[in-house]
Structure formats: structure tokens, C-alpha cells
mmCIF file of C-alpha atoms in Angstrom:
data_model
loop_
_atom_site.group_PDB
_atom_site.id
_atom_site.type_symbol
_atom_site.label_atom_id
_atom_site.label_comp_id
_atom_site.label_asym_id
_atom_site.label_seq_id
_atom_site.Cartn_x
_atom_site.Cartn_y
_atom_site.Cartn_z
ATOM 1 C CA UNK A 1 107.462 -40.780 41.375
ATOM 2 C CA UNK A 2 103.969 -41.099 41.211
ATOM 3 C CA UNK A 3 103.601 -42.578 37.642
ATOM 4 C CA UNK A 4 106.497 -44.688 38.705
ATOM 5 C CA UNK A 5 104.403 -46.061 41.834
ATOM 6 C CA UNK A 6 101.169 -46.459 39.452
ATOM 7 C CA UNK A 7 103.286 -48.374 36.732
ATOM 8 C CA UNK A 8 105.178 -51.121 39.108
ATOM 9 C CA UNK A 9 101.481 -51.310 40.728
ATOM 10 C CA UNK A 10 100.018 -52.005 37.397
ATOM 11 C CA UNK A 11 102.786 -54.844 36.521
ATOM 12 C CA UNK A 12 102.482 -56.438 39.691
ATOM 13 C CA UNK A 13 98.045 -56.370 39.637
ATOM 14 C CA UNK A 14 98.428 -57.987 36.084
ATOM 15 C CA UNK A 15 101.064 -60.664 36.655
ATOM 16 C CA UNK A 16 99.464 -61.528 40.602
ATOM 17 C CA UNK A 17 96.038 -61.569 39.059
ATOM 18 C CA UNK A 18 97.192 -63.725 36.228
ATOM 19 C CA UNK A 19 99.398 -66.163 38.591
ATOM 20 C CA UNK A 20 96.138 -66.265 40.967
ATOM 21 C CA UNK A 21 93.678 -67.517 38.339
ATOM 22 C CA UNK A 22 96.196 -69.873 36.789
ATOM 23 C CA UNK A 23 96.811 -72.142 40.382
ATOM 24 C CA UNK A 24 93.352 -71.960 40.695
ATOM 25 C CA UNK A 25 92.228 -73.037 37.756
ATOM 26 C CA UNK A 26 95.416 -75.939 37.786
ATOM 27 C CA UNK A 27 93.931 -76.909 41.306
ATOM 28 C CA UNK A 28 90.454 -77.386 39.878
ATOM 29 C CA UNK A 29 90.681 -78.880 36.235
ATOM 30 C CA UNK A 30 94.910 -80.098 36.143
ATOM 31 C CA UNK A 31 93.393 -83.582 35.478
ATOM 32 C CA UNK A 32 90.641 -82.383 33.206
ATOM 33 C CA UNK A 33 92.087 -79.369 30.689
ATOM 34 C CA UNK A 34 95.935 -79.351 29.718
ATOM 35 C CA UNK A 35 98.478 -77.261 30.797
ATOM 36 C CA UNK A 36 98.743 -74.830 28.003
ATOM 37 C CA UNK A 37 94.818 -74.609 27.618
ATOM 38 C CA UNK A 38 94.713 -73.672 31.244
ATOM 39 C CA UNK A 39 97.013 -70.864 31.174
ATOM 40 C CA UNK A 40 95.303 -69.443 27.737
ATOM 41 C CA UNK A 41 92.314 -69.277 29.954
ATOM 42 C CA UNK A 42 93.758 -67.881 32.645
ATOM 43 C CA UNK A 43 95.080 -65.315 30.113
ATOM 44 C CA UNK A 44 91.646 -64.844 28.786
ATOM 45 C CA UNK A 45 90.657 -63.869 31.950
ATOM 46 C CA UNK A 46 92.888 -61.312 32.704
ATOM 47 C CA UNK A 47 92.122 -59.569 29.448
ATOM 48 C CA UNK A 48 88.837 -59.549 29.882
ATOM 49 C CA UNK A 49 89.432 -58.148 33.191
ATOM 50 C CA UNK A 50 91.492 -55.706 32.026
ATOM 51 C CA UNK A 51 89.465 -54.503 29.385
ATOM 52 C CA UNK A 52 86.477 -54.068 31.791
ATOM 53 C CA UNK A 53 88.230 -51.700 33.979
ATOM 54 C CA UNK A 54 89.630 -49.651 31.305
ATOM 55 C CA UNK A 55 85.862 -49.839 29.578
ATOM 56 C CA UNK A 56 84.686 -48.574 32.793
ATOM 57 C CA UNK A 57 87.579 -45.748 33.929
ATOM 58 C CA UNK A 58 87.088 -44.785 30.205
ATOM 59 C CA UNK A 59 83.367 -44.271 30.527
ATOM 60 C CA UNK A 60 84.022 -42.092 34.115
ATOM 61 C CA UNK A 61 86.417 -39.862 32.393
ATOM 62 C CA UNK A 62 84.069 -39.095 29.210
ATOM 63 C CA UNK A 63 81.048 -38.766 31.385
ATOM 64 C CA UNK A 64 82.910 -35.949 33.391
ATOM 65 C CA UNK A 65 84.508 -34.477 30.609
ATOM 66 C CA UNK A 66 81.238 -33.418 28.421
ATOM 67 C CA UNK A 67 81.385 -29.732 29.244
ATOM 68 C CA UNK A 68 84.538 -28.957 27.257
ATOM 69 C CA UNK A 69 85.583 -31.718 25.674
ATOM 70 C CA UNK A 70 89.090 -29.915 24.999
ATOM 71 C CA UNK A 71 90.109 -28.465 28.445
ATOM 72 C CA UNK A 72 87.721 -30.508 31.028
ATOM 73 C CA UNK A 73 90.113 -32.777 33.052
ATOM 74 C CA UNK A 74 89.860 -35.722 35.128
ATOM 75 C CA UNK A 75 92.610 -37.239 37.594
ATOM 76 C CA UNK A 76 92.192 -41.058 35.820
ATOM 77 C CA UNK A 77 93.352 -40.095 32.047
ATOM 78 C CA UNK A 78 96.452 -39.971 33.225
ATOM 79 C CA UNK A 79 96.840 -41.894 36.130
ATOM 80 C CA UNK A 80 95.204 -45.180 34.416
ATOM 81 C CA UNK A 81 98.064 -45.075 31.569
ATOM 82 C CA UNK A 82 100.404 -45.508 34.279
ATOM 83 C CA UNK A 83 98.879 -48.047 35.651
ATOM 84 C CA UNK A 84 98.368 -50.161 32.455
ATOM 85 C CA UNK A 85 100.915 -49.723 30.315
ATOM 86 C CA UNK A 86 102.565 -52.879 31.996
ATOM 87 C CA UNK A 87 100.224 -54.832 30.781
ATOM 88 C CA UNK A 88 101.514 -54.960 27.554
ATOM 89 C CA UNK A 89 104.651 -56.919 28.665
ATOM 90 C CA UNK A 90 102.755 -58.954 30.918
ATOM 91 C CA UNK A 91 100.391 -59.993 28.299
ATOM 92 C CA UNK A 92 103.277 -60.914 26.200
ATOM 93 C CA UNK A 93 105.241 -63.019 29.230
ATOM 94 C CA UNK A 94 101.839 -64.591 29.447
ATOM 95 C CA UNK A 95 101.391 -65.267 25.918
ATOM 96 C CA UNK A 96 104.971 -66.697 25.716
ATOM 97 C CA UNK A 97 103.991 -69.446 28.734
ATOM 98 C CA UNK A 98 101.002 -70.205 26.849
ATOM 99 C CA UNK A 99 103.317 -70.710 23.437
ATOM 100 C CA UNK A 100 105.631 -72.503 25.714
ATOM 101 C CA UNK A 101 103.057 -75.187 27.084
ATOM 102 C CA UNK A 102 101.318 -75.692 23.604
ATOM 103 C CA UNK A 103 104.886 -76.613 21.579
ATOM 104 C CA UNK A 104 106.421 -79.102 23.315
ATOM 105 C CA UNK A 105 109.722 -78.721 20.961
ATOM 106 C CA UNK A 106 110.827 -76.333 21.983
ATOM 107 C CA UNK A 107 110.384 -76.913 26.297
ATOM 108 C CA UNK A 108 114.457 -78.419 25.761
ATOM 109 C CA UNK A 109 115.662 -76.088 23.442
ATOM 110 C CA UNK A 110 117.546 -72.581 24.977
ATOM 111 C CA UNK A 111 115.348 -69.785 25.883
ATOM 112 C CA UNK A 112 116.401 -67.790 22.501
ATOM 113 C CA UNK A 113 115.033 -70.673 20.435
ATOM 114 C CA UNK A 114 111.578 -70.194 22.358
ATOM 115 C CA UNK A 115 111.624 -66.733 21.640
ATOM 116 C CA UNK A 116 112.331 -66.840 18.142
ATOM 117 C CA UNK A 117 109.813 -69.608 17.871
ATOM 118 C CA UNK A 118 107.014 -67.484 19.768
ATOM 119 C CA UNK A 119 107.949 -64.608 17.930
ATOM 120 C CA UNK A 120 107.492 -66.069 14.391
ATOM 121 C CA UNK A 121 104.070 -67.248 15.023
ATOM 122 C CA UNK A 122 102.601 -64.519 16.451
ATOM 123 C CA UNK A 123 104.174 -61.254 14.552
ATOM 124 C CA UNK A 124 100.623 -59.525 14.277
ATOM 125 C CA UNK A 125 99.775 -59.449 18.199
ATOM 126 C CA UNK A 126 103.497 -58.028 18.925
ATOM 127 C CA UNK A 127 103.330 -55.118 15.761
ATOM 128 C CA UNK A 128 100.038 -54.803 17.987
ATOM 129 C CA UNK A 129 101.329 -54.867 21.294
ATOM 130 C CA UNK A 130 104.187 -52.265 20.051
ATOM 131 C CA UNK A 131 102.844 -50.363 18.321
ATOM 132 C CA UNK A 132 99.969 -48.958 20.967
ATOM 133 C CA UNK A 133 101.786 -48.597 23.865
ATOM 134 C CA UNK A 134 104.746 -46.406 21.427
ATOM 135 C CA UNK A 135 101.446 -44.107 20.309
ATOM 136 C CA UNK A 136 99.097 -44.360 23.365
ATOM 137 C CA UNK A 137 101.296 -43.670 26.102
ATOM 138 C CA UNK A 138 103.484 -40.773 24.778
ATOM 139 C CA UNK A 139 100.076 -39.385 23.545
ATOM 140 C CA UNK A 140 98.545 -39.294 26.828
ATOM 141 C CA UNK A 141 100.746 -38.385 29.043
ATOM 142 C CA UNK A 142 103.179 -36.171 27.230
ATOM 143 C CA UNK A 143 102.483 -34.764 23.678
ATOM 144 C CA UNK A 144 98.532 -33.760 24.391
ATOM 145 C CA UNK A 145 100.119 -31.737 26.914
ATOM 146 C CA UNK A 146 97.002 -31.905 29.486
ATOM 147 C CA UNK A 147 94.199 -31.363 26.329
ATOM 148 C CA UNK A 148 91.491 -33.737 25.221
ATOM 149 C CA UNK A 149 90.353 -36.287 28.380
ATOM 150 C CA UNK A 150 87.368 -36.610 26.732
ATOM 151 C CA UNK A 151 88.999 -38.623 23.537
ATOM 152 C CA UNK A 152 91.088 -40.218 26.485
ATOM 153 C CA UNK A 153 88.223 -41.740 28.167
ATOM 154 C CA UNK A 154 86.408 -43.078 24.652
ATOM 155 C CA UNK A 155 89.754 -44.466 23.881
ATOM 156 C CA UNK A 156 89.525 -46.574 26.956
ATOM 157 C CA UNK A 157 86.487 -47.518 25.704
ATOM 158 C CA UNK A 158 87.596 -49.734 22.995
ATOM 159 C CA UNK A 159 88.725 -52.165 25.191
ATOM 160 C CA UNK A 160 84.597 -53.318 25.646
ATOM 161 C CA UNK A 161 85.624 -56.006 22.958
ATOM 162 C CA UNK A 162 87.915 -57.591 24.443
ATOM 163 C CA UNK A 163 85.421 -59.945 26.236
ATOM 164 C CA UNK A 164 84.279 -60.766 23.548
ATOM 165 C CA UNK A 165 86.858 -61.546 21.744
ATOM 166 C CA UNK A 166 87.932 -63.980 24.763
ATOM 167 C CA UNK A 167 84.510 -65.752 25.282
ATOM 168 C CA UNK A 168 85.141 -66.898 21.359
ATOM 169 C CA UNK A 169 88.552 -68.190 21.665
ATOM 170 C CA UNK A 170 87.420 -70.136 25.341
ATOM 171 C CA UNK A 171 84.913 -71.544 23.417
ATOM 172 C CA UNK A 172 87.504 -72.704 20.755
ATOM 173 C CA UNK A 173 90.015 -73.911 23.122
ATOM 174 C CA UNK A 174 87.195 -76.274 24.906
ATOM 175 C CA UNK A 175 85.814 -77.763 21.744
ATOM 176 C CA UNK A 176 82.586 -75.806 21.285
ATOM 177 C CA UNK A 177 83.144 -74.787 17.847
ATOM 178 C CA UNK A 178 80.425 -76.184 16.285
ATOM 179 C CA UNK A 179 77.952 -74.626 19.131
ATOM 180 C CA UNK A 180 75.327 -72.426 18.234
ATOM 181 C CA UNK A 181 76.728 -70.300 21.167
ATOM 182 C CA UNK A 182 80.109 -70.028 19.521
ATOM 183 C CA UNK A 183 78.456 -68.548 16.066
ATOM 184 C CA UNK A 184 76.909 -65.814 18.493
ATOM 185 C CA UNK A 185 79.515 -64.746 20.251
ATOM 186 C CA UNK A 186 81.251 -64.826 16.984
ATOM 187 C CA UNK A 187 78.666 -62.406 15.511
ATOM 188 C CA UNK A 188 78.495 -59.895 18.489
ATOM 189 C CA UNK A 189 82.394 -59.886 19.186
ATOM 190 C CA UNK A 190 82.449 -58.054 14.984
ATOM 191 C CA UNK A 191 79.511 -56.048 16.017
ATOM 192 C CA UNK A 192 81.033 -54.770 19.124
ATOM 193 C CA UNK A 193 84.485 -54.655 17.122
ATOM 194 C CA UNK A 194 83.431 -52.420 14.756
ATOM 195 C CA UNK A 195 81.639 -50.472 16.881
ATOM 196 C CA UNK A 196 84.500 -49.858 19.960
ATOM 197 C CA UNK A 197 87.754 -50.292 17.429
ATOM 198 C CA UNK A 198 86.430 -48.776 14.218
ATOM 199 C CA UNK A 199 83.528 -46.637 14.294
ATOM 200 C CA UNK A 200 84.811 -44.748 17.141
ATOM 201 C CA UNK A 201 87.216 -42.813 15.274
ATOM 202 C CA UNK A 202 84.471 -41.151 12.902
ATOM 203 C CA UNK A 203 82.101 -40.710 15.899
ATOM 204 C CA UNK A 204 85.783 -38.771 17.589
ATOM 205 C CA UNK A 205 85.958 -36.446 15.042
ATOM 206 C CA UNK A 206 82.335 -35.382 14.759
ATOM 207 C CA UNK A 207 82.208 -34.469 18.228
ATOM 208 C CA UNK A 208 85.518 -32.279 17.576
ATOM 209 C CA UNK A 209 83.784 -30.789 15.004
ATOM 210 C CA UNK A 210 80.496 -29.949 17.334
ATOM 211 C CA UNK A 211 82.834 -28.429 19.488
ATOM 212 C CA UNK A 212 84.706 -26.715 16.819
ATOM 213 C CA UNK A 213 81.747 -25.394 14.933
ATOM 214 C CA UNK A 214 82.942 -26.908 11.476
ATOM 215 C CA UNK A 215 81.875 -29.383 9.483
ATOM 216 C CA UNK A 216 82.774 -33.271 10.006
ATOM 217 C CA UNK A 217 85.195 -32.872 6.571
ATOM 218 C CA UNK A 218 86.993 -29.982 7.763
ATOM 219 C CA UNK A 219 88.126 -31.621 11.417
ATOM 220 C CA UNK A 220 91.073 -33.302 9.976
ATOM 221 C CA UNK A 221 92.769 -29.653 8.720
ATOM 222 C CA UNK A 222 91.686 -28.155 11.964
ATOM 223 C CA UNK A 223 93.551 -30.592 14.306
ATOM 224 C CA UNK A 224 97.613 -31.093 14.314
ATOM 225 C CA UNK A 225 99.001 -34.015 12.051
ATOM 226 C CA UNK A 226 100.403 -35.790 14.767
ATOM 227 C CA UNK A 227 96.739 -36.744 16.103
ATOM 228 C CA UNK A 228 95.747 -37.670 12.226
ATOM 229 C CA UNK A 229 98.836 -39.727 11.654
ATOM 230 C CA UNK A 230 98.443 -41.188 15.373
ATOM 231 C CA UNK A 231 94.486 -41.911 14.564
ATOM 232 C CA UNK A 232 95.664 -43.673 11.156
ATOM 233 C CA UNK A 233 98.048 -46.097 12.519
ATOM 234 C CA UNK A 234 95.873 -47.255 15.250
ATOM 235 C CA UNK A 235 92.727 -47.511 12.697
ATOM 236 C CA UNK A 236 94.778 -49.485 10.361
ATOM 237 C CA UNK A 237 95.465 -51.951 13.066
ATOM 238 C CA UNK A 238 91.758 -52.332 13.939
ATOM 239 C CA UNK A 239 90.821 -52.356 10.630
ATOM 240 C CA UNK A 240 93.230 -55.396 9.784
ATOM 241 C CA UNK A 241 92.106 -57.260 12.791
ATOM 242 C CA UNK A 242 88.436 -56.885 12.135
ATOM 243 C CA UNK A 243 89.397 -58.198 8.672
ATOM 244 C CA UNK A 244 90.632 -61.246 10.149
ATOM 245 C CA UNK A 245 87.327 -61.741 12.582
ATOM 246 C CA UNK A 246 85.089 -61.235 9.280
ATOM 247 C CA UNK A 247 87.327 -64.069 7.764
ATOM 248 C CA UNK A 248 87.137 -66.185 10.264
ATOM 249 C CA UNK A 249 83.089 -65.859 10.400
ATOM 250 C CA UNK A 250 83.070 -66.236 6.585
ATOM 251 C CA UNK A 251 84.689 -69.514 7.216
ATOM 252 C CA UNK A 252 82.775 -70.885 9.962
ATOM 253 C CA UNK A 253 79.361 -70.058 7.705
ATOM 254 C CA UNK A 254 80.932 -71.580 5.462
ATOM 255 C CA UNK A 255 81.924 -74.410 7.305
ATOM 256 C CA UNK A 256 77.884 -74.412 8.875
ATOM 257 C CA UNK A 257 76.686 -74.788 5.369
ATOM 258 C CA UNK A 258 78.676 -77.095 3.716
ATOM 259 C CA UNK A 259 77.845 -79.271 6.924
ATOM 260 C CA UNK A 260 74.176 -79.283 5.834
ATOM 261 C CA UNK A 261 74.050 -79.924 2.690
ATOM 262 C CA UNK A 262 75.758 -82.777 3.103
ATOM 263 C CA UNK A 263 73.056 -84.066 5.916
ATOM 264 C CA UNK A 264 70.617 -82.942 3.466
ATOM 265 C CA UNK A 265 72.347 -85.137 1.129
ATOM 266 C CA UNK A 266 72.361 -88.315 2.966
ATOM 267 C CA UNK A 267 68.967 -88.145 4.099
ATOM 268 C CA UNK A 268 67.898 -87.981 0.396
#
């Protein structure tokens, strides 16, 4: 009953929050910013909400749980994957309004057009949006079987890129691509990527092995397959979205230089 409480309370603080920003925002720039770039930043902000109160539950739970990282225990590991595992439909209802505003094609066509539509263009985020909530939540509150807050909390901890990630793409939807301001936020969302999505899994796995007494090598032998396989999946995910961010910087250097050379060019 209580995880059911926590979960409709979750759905309802994501979609409220989200509905919220959105008539404010549509009250203060609807003659200014379109429709669909309004609610993308209205989504933006939720995430980045989001992501700082998982960041910051995370960083509570591992700071508590440093004594025995295996058996210490603190009430938020669980209760916080109640809570926001809603947000992954949200985010996708919120997504699809966004999707909805931006193609104007498909605003007459039935709803299962839309979805198809949606769906087609944005395959990556949904494997994403899936695929965690399938591992995460099962992980957390079932299989681990009360084990490990400590890797719970640093897990929340991933979600300090996020803001990041959503300062970049405001830029891009208001037309501050070729900012210096966009290149560095573009630069410290990979840093902070790599860090909170990537590097955290080798940094997991040497502090099993601290508490373990073994060596770094020997942790993956020493823990059941599930967490392995479970680890895998997730890094695989991060690793192919961090190869997208590193494209997308390659590009805009790119871009940067090109730009100047041709100046440089003209002025000869």
C-alpha cells in the first residue's frame, strides 16, 4: 500500500510540476517562443528537477551507508523508486506533446498515427526509457532483497547530468548555438557524463572489492551474474549515449573551425 501511495504521488508531482511550469511559461513568452519550444522547456525543467532530487536522495543514502556498504540501510533506497518510477511514463507523455506541437502533420491525423510517428523518431530515448525502469526497479526493490543501499544511492547519483544535458539542448532550442556558452556547457555536460554514467561503474566495483578484500579483477566472479549482466546493459546504454554527445561536440568543433578559416579567408 505504501509503494502504491509513493508511486501515484510520484506520477501526480511529475505531471502537476510539468503542467505548472508549462502555463507559466505560455503566460509569460506565448507571443515570444512557440508552442512546442515552450513545452520542451518546460520538459527540460522537470528533468532537471528530477535529476537534482534523485542526485541529492542518492548522495543521503551513500553518505549513511559507508559503514557496511552491503547491509547498512536507509528508508529512501526504496521509498524514492516508488516514487519515481512514474516518471518514466510521464517523461514520455511529455515528450509525445512536445513531438505533437513540433510536427504539425500529424495534429489531424488519429492518435495511432502520432504514436507511430513519435515512436519512429525517437527509438533510442524509449529502448532507454524501457529498458531502466525493467532493470532498476525490480533490482531495487525486489531481487537485491534489502542488500547494497550504498550502490543504490551512487546510482541515484547519475542523474547529476541531467542538467546538463538540458542547459545544452535550451540553448539549442533558443538559437544560441553558435555561443561560446553553448560550447561549454557542451564540454562539461561529457565531462560530467562520463563521470556520473560511465566511470561510476568501475569506481562501484572497487569499492566492492575494498569491502570484499579482493582485488578490483576478481569483483566480477565474486558477485552474482544477475548484477554483472544488469551493470552491462545499463553501461552499454551510457556508453552509446556518450558516443552520441562526443559526436555531436566533434561536429560543433568542427563546425567552429571551418567557420574561421573561412573569416580568415576573406580578410586575406
Amino acid at each position: 500500500m505504501e509503494v502504491a501511495g509513493l508511486t501515484l504521488a510520484g506520477g501526480a508531482t511529475f505531471s502537476c510540476t510539468y503542467l505548472l511550469i508549462r502555463r507559466t511559461l505560455l503566460l509569460a513568452f506565448s507571443h515570444k517562443i512557440s508552442t512546442d519550444i515552450l513545452c520542451d522547456l518546460s520538459l527540460k525543467i522537470v528533468s532537471s528537477l528530477q535529476a537534482i532530487a534523485s542526485f541529492t536522495i542518492g548522495k543521503i543514502i551513500a553518505t549513511a551507508c559507508q559503514g557496511n556498504i552491503m547491509i547498512d540501510r536507509h528508508w529512501l533506497s526504496n521509498s524514492y523508486a516508488a516514487f519515481a518510477l512514474p516518471y518514466f511514463v510521464y517523461d514520455v507523455a511529455a515528450m509525445y506533446e512536445v513531438h505533437y506541437h513540433q510536427y504539425k502533420e500529424i495534429q489531424k491525423k488519429p492518435l495511432l498515427f502520432g504514436i507511430q510517428h513519435f515512436l519512429r523518431r525517437n527509438k533510442a530515448i524509449m529502448i532507454h526509457h524501457i529498458v531502466l525502469p525493467i532493470i532498476f526497479y525490480p533490482a531495487i526493490m525486489l531481487l537485491r532483497k534489502g542488500y547494497g543501499d550504498f550502490f543504490v544511492g551512487i546510482f541515484y547519483q547519475i542523474e547529476l547530468a541531467i542538467p546538463f544535458i538540458v542547459f545544452r539542448g535550451a540553448l539549442a532550442e533558443l538559437n544560441m548555438k553558435d555561443t561560446t556558452l553553448y560550447v561549454i556547457s557542451g564540454l562539461l555536460m561529457i565531462v560530467t557524463f562520463t563521470i556520473t554514467r560511465v566511470a561510476v561503474f568501475p569506481y562501484l566495483y572497487w569499492k566492492y572489492s575494498i569491502h570484499a578484500n579482493i582485488s578490483f579483477w576478481e569483483v566480477p566472479w565474486n558477485i552474482p551474474i544477475k548484477c554483472n549482466v544488469g551493470c552491462l546493459i545499463i553501461l552499454v546504454l551510457q556508453v552509446y549515449w556518450l558516443a552520441v554527445m562526443v559526436r555531436g561536440a566533434v561536429r560543433v568543433f568542427y563546425k567552429m573551425y571551418i567557420r574561421r578559416i573561412s573569416k580568415k579567408s576573406s580578410t586575406e
